[in-house]
CSV table of N, CA and C in Angstrom, one decimal:
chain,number,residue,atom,x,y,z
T,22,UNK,N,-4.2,5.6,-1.4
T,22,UNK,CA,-5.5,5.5,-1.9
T,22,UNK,C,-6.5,5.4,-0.7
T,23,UNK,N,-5.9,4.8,0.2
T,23,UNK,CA,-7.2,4.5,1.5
T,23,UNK,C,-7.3,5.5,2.3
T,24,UNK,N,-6.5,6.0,2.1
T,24,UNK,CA,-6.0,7.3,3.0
T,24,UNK,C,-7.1,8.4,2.1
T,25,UNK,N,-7.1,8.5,1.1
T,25,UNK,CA,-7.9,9.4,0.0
T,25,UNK,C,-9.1,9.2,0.5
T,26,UNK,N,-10.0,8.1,0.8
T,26,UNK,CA,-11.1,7.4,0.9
T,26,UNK,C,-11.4,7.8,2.1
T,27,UNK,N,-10.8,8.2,3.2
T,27,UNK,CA,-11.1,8.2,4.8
T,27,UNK,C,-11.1,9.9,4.8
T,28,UNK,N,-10.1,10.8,3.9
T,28,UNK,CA,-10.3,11.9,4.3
T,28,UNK,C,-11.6,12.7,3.5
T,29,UNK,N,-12.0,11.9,2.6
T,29,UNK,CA,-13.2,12.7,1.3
T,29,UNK,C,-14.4,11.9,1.7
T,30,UNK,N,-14.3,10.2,2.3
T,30,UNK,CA,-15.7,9.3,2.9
T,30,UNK,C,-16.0,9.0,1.8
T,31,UNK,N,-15.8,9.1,0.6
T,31,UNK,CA,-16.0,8.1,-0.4
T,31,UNK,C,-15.3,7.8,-1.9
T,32,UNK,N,-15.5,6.7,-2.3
T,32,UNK,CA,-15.1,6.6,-3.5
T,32,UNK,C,-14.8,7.8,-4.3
T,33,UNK,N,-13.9,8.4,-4.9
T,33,UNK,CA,-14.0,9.4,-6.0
T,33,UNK,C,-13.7,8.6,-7.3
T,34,UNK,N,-14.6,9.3,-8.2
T,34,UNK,CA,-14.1,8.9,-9.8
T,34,UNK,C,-13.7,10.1,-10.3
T,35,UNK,N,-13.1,9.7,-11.8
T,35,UNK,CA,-12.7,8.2,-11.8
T,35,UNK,C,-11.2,8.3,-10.6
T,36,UNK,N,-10.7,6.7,-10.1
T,36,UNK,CA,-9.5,7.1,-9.6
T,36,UNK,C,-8.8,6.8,-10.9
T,37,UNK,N,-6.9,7.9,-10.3
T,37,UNK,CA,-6.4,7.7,-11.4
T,37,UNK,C,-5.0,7.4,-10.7
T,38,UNK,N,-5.0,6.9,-9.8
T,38,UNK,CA,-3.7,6.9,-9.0
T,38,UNK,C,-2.8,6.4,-10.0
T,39,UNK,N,-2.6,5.4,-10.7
T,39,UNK,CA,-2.0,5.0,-11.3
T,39,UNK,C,-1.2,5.7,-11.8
T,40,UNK,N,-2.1,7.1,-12.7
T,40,UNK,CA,-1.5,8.3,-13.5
T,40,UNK,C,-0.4,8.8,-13.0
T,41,UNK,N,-0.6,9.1,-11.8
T,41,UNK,CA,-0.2,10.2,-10.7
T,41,UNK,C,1.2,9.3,-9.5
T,42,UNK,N,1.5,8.5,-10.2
T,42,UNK,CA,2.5,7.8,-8.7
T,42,UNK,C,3.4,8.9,-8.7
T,43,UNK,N,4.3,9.5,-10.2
T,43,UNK,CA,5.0,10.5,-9.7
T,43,UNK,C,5.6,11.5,-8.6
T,44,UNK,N,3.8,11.7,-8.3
T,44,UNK,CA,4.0,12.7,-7.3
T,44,UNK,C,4.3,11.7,-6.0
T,45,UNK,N,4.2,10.9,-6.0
T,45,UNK,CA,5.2,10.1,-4.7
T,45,UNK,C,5.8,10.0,-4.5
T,46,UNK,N,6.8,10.2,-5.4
T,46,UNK,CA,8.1,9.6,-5.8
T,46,UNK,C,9.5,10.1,-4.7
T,47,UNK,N,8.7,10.6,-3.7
T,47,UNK,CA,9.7,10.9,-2.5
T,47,UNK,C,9.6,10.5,-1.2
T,48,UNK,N,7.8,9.6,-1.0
T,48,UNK,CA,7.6,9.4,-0.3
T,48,UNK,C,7.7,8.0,0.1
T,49,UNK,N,8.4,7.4,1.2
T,49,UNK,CA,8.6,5.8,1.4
T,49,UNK,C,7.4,5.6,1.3
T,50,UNK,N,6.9,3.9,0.9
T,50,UNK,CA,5.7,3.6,0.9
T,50,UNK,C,6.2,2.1,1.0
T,51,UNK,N,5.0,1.6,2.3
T,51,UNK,CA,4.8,0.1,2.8
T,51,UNK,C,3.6,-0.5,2.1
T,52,UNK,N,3.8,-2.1,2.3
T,52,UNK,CA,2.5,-2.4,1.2
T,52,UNK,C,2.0,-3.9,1.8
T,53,UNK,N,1.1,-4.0,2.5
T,53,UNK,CA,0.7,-5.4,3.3
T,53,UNK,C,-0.2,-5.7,2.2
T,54,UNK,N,-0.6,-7.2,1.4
T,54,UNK,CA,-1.4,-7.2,0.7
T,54,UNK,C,-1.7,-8.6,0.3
T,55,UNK,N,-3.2,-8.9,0.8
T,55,UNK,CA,-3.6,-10.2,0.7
T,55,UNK,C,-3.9,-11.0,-0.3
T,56,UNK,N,-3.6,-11.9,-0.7
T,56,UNK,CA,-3.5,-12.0,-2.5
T,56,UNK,C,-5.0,-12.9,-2.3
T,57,UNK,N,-5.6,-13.5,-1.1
T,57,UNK,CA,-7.1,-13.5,-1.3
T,57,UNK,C,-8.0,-12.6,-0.7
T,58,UNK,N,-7.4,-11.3,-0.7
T,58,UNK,CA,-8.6,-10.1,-0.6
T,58,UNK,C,-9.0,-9.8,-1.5
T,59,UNK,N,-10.8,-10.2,-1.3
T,59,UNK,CA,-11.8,-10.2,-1.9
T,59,UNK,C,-12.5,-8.8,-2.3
T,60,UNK,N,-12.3,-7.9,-1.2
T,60,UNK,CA,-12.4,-6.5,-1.5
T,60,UNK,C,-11.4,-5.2,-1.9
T,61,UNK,N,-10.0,-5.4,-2.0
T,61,UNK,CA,-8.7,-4.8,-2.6
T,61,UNK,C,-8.4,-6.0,-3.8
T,62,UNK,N,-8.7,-6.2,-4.7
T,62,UNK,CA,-8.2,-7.4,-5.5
T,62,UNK,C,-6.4,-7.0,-5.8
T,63,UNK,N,-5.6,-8.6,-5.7
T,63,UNK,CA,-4.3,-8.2,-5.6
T,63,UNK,C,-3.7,-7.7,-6.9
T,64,UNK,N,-4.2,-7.7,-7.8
T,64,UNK,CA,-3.6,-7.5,-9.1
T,64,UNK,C,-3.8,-5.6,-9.3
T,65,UNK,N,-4.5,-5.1,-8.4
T,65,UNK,CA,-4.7,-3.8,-7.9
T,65,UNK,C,-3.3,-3.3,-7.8
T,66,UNK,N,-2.9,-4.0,-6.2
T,66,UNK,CA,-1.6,-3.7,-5.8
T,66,UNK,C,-0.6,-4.3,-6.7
T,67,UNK,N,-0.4,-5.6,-7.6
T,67,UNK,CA,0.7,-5.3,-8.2
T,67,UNK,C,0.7,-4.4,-9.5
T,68,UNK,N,-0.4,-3.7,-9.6
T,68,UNK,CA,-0.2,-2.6,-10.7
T,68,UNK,C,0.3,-1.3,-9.9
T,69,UNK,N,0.3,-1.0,-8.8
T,69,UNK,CA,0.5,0.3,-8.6
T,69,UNK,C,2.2,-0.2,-7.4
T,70,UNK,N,2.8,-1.4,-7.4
T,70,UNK,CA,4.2,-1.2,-6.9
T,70,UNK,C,4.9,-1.7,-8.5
T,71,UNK,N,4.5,-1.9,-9.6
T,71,UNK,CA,4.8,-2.0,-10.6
T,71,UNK,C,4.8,-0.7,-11.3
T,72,UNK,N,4.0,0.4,-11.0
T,72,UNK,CA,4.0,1.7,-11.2
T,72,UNK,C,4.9,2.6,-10.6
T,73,UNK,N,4.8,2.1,-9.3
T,73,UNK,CA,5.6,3.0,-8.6
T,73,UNK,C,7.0,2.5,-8.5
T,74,UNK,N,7.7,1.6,-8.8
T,74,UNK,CA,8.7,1.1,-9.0
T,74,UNK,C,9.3,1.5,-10.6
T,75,UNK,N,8.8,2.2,-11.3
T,75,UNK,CA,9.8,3.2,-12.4
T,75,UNK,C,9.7,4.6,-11.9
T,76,UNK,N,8.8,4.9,-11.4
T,76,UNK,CA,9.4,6.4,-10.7
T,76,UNK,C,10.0,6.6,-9.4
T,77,UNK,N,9.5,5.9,-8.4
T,77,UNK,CA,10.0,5.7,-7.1
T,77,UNK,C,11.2,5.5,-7.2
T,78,UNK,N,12.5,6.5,-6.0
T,78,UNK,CA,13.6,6.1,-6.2
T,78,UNK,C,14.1,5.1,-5.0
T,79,UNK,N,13.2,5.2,-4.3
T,79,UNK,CA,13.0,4.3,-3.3
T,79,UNK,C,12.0,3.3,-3.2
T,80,UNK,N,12.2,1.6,-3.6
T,80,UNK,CA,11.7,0.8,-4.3
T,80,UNK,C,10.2,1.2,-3.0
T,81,UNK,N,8.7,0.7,-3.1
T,81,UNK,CA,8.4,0.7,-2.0
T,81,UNK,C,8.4,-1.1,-1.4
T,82,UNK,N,8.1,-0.9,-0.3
T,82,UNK,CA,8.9,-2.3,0.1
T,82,UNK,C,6.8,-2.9,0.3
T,83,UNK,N,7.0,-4.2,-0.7
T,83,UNK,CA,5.7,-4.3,-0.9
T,83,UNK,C,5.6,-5.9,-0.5
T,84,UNK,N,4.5,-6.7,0.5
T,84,UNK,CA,4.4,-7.8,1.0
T,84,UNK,C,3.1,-8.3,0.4
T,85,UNK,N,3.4,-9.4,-0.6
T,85,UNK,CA,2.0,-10.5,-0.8
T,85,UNK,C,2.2,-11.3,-0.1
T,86,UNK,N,0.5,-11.8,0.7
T,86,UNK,CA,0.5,-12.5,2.1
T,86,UNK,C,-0.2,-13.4,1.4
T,87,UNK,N,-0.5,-14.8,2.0
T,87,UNK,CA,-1.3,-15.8,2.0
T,87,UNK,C,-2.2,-15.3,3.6
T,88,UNK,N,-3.0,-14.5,2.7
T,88,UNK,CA,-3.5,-13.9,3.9
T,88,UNK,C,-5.2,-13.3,2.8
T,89,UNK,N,-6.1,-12.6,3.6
T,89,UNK,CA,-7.0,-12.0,2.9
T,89,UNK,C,-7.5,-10.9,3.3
T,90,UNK,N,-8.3,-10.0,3.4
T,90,UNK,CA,-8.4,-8.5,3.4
T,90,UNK,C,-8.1,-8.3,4.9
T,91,UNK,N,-8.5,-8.7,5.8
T,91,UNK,CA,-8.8,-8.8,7.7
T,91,UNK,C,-7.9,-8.2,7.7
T,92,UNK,N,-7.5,-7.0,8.9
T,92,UNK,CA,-6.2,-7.0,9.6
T,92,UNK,C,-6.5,-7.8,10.8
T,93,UNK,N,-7.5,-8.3,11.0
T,93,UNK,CA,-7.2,-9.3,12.4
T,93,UNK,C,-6.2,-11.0,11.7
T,94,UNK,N,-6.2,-11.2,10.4
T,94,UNK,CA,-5.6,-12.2,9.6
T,94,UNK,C,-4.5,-11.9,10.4
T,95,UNK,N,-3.8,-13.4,11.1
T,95,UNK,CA,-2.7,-13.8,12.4
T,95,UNK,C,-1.4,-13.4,10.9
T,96,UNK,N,-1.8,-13.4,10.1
T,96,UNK,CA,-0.9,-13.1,8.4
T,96,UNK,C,-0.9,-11.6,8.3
T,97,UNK,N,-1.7,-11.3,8.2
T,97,UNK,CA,-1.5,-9.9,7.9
T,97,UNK,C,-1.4,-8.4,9.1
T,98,UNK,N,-1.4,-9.2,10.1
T,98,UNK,CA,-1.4,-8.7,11.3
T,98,UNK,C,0.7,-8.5,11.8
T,99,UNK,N,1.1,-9.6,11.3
T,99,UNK,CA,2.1,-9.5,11.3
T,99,UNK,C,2.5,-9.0,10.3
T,100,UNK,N,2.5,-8.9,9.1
T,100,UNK,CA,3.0,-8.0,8.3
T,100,UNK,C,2.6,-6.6,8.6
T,101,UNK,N,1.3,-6.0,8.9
T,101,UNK,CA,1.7,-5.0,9.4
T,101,UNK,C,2.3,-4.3,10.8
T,102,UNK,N,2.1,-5.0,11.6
T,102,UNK,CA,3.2,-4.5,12.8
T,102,UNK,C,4.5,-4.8,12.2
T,103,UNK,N,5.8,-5.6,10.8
T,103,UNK,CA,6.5,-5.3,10.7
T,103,UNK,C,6.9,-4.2,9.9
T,104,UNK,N,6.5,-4.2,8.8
T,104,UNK,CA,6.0,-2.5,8.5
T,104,UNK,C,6.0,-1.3,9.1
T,105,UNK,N,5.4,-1.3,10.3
T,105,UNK,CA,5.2,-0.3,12.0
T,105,UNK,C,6.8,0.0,12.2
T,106,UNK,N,7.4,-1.7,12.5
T,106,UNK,CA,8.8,-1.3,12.9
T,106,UNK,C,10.0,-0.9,12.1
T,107,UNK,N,9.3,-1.4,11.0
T,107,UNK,CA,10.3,-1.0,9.5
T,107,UNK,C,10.0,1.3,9.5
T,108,UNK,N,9.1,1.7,9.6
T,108,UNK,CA,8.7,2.7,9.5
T,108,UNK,C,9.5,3.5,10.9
T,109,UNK,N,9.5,3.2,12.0
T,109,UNK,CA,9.4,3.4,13.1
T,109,UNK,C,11.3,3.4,13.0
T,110,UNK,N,11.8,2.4,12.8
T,110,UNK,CA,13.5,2.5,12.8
T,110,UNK,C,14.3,3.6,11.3
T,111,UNK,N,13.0,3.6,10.5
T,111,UNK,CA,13.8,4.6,9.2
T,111,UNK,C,13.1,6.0,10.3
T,112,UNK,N,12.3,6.3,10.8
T,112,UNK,CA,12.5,7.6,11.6
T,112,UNK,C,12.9,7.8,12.7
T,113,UNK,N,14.0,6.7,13.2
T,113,UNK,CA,14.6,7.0,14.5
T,113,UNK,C,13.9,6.8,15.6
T,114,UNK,N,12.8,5.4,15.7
T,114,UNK,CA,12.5,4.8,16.7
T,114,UNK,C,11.6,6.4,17.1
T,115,UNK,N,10.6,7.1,16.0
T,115,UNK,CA,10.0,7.8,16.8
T,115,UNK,C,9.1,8.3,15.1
T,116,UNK,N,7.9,9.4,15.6
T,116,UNK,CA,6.9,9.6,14.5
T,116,UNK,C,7.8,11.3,14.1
């Protein structure tokens, strides 16, 4: 979805990601996710690894932090550099 937002610069409506996980359903997917992010609310993310976990055949590997939206969060900073190396050793220590 954030990825959606960076390549179009804004919001599109309505979203419908939800509808649409199928088409994922081959892609590994990481999930850092601050359960006091004030601007991604977490009930967001457990709707859509709750979605994507009936079609996905590969569960996506999804992290609720005591953490909040920041990637500078010393919490969520480490969750995502382990995600980096979790990503980084399923393609052979390379992109």
């Amino acid at each position: 979805f954030e990825v959606r937002l960076w390549l179009h610069g804004a919001f599109e409506y309505p979203s419908n990601l939800l509808e649409r996980v199928d088409h994922l359903s081959n892609i590994p997917i990481w999930m850092c996710q601050g359960v006091y992010d004030n601007v991604c609310p977490v009930q967001n993310a457990w709707n859509l690894v709750k979605a994507l976990k009936m079609v996905h055949h590969l569960h996506p590997r999804a992290y609720f932090l005591d953490a909040n939206h920041e990637d500078t969060d010393p919490v969520m900073e480490d969750c995502l550099k382990k995600i980096m190396s979790e990503f980084l050793e399923m393609n052979g220590g390379g992109i």
